[in-house]
CSV table of C-alpha atoms and ligand atoms in Angstrom, one decimal:
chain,number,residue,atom,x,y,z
X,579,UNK,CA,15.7,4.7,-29.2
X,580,UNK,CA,13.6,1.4,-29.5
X,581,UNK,CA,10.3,1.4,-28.5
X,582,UNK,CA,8.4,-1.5,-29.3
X,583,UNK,CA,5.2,-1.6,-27.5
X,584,UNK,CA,5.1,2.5,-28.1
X,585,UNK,CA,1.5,3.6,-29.7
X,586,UNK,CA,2.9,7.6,-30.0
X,587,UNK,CA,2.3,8.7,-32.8
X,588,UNK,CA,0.0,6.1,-34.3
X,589,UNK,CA,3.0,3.8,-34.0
X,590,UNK,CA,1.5,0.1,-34.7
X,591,UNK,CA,2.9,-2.9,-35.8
X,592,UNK,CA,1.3,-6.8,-35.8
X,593,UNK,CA,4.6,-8.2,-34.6
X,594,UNK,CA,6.2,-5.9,-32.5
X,595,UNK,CA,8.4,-9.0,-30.9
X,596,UNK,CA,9.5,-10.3,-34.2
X,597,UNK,CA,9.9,-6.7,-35.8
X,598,UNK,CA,12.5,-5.4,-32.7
X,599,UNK,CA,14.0,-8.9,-32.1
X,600,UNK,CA,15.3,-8.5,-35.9
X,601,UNK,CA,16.4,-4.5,-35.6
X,602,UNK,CA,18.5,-5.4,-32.1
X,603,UNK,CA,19.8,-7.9,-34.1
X,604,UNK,CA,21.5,-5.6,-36.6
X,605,UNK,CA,22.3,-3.2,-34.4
X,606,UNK,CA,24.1,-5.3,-32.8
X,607,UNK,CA,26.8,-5.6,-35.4
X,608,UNK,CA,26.9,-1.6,-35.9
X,609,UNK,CA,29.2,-1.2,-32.9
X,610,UNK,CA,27.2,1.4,-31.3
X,611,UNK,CA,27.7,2.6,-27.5
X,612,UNK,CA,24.5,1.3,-26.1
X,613,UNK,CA,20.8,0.9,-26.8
X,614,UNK,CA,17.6,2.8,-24.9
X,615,UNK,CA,14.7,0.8,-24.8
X,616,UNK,CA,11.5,2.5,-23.7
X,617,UNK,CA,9.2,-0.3,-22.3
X,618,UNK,CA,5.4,-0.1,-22.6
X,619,UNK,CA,3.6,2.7,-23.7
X,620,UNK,CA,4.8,6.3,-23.0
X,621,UNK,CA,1.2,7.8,-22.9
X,622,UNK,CA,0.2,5.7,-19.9
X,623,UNK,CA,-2.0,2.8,-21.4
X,624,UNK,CA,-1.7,-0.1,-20.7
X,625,UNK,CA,0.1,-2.8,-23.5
X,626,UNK,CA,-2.5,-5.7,-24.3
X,627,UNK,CA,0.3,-8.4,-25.3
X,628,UNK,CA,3.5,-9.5,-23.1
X,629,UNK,CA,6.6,-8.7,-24.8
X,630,UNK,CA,10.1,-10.1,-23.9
X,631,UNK,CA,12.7,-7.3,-23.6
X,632,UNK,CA,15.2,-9.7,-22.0
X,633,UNK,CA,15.7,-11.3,-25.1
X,634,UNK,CA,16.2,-7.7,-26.8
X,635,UNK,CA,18.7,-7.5,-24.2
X,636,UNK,CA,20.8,-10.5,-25.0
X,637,UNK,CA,20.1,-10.0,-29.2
X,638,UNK,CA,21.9,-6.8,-28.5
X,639,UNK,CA,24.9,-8.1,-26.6
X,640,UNK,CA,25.8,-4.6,-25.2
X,641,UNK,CA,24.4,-2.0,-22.6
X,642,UNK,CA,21.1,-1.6,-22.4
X,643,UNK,CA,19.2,1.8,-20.7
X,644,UNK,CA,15.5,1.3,-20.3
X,645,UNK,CA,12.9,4.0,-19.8
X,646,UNK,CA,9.5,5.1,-19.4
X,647,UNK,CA,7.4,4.8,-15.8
X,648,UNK,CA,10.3,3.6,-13.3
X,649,UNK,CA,11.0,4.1,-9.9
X,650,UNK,CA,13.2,3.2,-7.5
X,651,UNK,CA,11.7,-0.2,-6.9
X,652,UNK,CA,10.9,-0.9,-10.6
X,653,UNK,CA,14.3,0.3,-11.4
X,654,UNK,CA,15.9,-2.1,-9.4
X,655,UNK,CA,13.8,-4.9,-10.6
X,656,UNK,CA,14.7,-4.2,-13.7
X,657,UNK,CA,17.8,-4.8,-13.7
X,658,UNK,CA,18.0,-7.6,-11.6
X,659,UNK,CA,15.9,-9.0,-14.0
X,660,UNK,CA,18.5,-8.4,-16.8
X,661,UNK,CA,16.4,-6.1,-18.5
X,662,UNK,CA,18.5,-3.4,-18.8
X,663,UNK,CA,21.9,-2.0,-16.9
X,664,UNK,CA,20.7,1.5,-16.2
X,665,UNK,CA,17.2,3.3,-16.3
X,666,UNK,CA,16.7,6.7,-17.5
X,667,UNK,CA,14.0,8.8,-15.6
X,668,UNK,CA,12.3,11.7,-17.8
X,669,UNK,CA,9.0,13.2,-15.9
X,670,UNK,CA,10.6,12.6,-12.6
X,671,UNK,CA,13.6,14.4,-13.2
X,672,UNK,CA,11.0,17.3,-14.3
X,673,UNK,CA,9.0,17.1,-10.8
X,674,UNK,CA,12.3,16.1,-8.6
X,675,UNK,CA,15.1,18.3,-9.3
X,676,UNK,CA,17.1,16.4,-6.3
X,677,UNK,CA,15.9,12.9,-8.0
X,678,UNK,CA,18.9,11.5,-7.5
X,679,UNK,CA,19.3,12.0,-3.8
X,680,UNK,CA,16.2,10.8,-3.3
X,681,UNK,CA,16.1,7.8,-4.8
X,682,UNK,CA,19.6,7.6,-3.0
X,683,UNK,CA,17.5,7.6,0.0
X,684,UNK,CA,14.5,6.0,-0.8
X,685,UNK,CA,12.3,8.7,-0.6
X,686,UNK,CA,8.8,9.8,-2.0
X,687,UNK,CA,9.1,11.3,-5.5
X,688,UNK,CA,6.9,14.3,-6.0
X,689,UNK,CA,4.5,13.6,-9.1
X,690,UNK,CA,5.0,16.0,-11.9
X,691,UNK,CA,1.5,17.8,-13.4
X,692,UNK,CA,1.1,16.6,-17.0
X,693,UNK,CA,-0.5,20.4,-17.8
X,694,UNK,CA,2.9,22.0,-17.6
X,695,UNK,CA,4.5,19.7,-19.9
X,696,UNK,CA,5.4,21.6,-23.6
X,697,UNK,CA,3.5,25.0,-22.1
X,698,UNK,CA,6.9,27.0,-23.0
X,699,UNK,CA,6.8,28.9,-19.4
X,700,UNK,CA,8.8,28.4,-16.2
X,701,UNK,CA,5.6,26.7,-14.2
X,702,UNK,CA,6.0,22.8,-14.0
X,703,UNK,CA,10.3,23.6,-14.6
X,704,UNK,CA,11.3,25.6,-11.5
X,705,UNK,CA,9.1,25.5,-9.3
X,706,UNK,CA,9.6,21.8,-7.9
X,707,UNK,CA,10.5,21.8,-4.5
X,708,UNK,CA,13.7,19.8,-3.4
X,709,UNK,CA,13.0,17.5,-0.5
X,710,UNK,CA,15.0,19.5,1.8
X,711,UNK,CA,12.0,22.5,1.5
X,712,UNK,CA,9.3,20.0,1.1
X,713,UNK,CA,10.0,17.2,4.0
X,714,UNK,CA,12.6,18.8,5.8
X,715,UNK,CA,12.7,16.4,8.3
X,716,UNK,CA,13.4,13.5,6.3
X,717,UNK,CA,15.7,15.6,4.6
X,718,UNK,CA,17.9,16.4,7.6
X,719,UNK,CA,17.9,12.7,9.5
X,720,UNK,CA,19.2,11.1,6.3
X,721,UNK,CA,21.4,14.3,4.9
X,722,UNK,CA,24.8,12.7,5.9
X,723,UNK,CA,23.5,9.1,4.8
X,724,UNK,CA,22.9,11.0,1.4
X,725,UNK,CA,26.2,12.7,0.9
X,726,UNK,CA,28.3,11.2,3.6
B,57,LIG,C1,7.9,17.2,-21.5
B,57,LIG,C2,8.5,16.0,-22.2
B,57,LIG,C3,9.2,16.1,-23.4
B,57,LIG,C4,9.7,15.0,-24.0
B,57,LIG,N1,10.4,15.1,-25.2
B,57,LIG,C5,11.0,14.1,-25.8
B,57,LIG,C6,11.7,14.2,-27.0
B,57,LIG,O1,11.9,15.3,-27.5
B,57,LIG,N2,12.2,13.1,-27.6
B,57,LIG,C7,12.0,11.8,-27.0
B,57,LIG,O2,12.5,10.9,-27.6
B,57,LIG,N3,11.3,11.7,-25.9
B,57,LIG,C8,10.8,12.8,-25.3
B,57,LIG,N4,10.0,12.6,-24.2
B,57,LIG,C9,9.8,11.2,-23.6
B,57,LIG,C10,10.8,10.9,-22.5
B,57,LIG,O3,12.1,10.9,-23.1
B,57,LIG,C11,10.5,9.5,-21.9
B,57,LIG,O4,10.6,8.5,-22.9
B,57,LIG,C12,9.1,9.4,-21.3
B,57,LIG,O5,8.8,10.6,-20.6
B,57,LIG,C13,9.0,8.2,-20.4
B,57,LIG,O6,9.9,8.2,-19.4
B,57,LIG,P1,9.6,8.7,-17.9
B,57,LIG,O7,8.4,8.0,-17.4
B,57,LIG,O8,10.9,8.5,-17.1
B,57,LIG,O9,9.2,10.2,-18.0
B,57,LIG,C14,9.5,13.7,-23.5
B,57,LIG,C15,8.7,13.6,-22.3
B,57,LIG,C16,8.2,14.7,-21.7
B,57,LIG,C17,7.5,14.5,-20.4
């Protein structure tokens, strides 16, 4: 995982750019399946300085997963942007146990509560409601557009 702008951790570098541009590089040449990029900060702040992860892209060479904050629309950007071929989805896998349907259908994503993150219990795991119990209408018109 690559994380350049990532502060977890007390993570800090004065070059972050010139620092990832050169370890993409040599990955590059390690024949490795793919690289996963999380972009921007994972705690939620915001990053201070613009940083290029296109050109992490193309130094790489091969397929590229970003992560960290994306939804549907941002996903999308992203890779028309050439950022990345595929985006990973952490928290909103946690809070949308149908995610993938509904970002099939374009629907609202249920926020997940930071409290139940790393609590051990089943509160904040099991309890998320699939769209068809929370918005059962928008559930139903679109069902067959979802799964044919
Ligand atoms: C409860 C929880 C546990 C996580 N555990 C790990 C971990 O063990 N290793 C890791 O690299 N990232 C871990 N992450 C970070 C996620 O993999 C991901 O990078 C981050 O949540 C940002 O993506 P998202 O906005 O799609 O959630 C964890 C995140 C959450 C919320």
């Amino acid at each position: 995982m690559n994380s350049p702008q990532n502060t977890q951790n007390d993570i800090d570098d004065s070059d972050p750019q010139a620092l990832f541009n050169h370890v993409t590089k040599s990955l590059a040449s390690k024949a490795i399946a793919y690289l996963h990029i999380i972009e921007g900060d994972t705690s939620g702040k915001p990053v201070l300085s613009a940083f290029d992860y296109v050109a992490l892209k193309r130094l790489f060479g091969g397929p590229v997963i970003a992560n960290n904050n994306f939804d549907r629309t941002r996903a999308n950007a992203a890779i028309v942007e050439g950022r990345a071929d595929m985006i990973a989805f952490g928290k909103p896998f946690i809070s949308n146990p149908d995610l993938v349907i509904r970002l099939f259908l374009g629907a609202r994503l249920a926020r997940a509560n930071r409290e139940t993150f790393y609590g051990g219990g089943e509160e904040g795991y099991t309890d998320y409601q699939v769209l068809r119990s929370a918005e059962p209408d928008v559930c139903y018109q679109d069902h067959e557009r979802a799964w044919g």
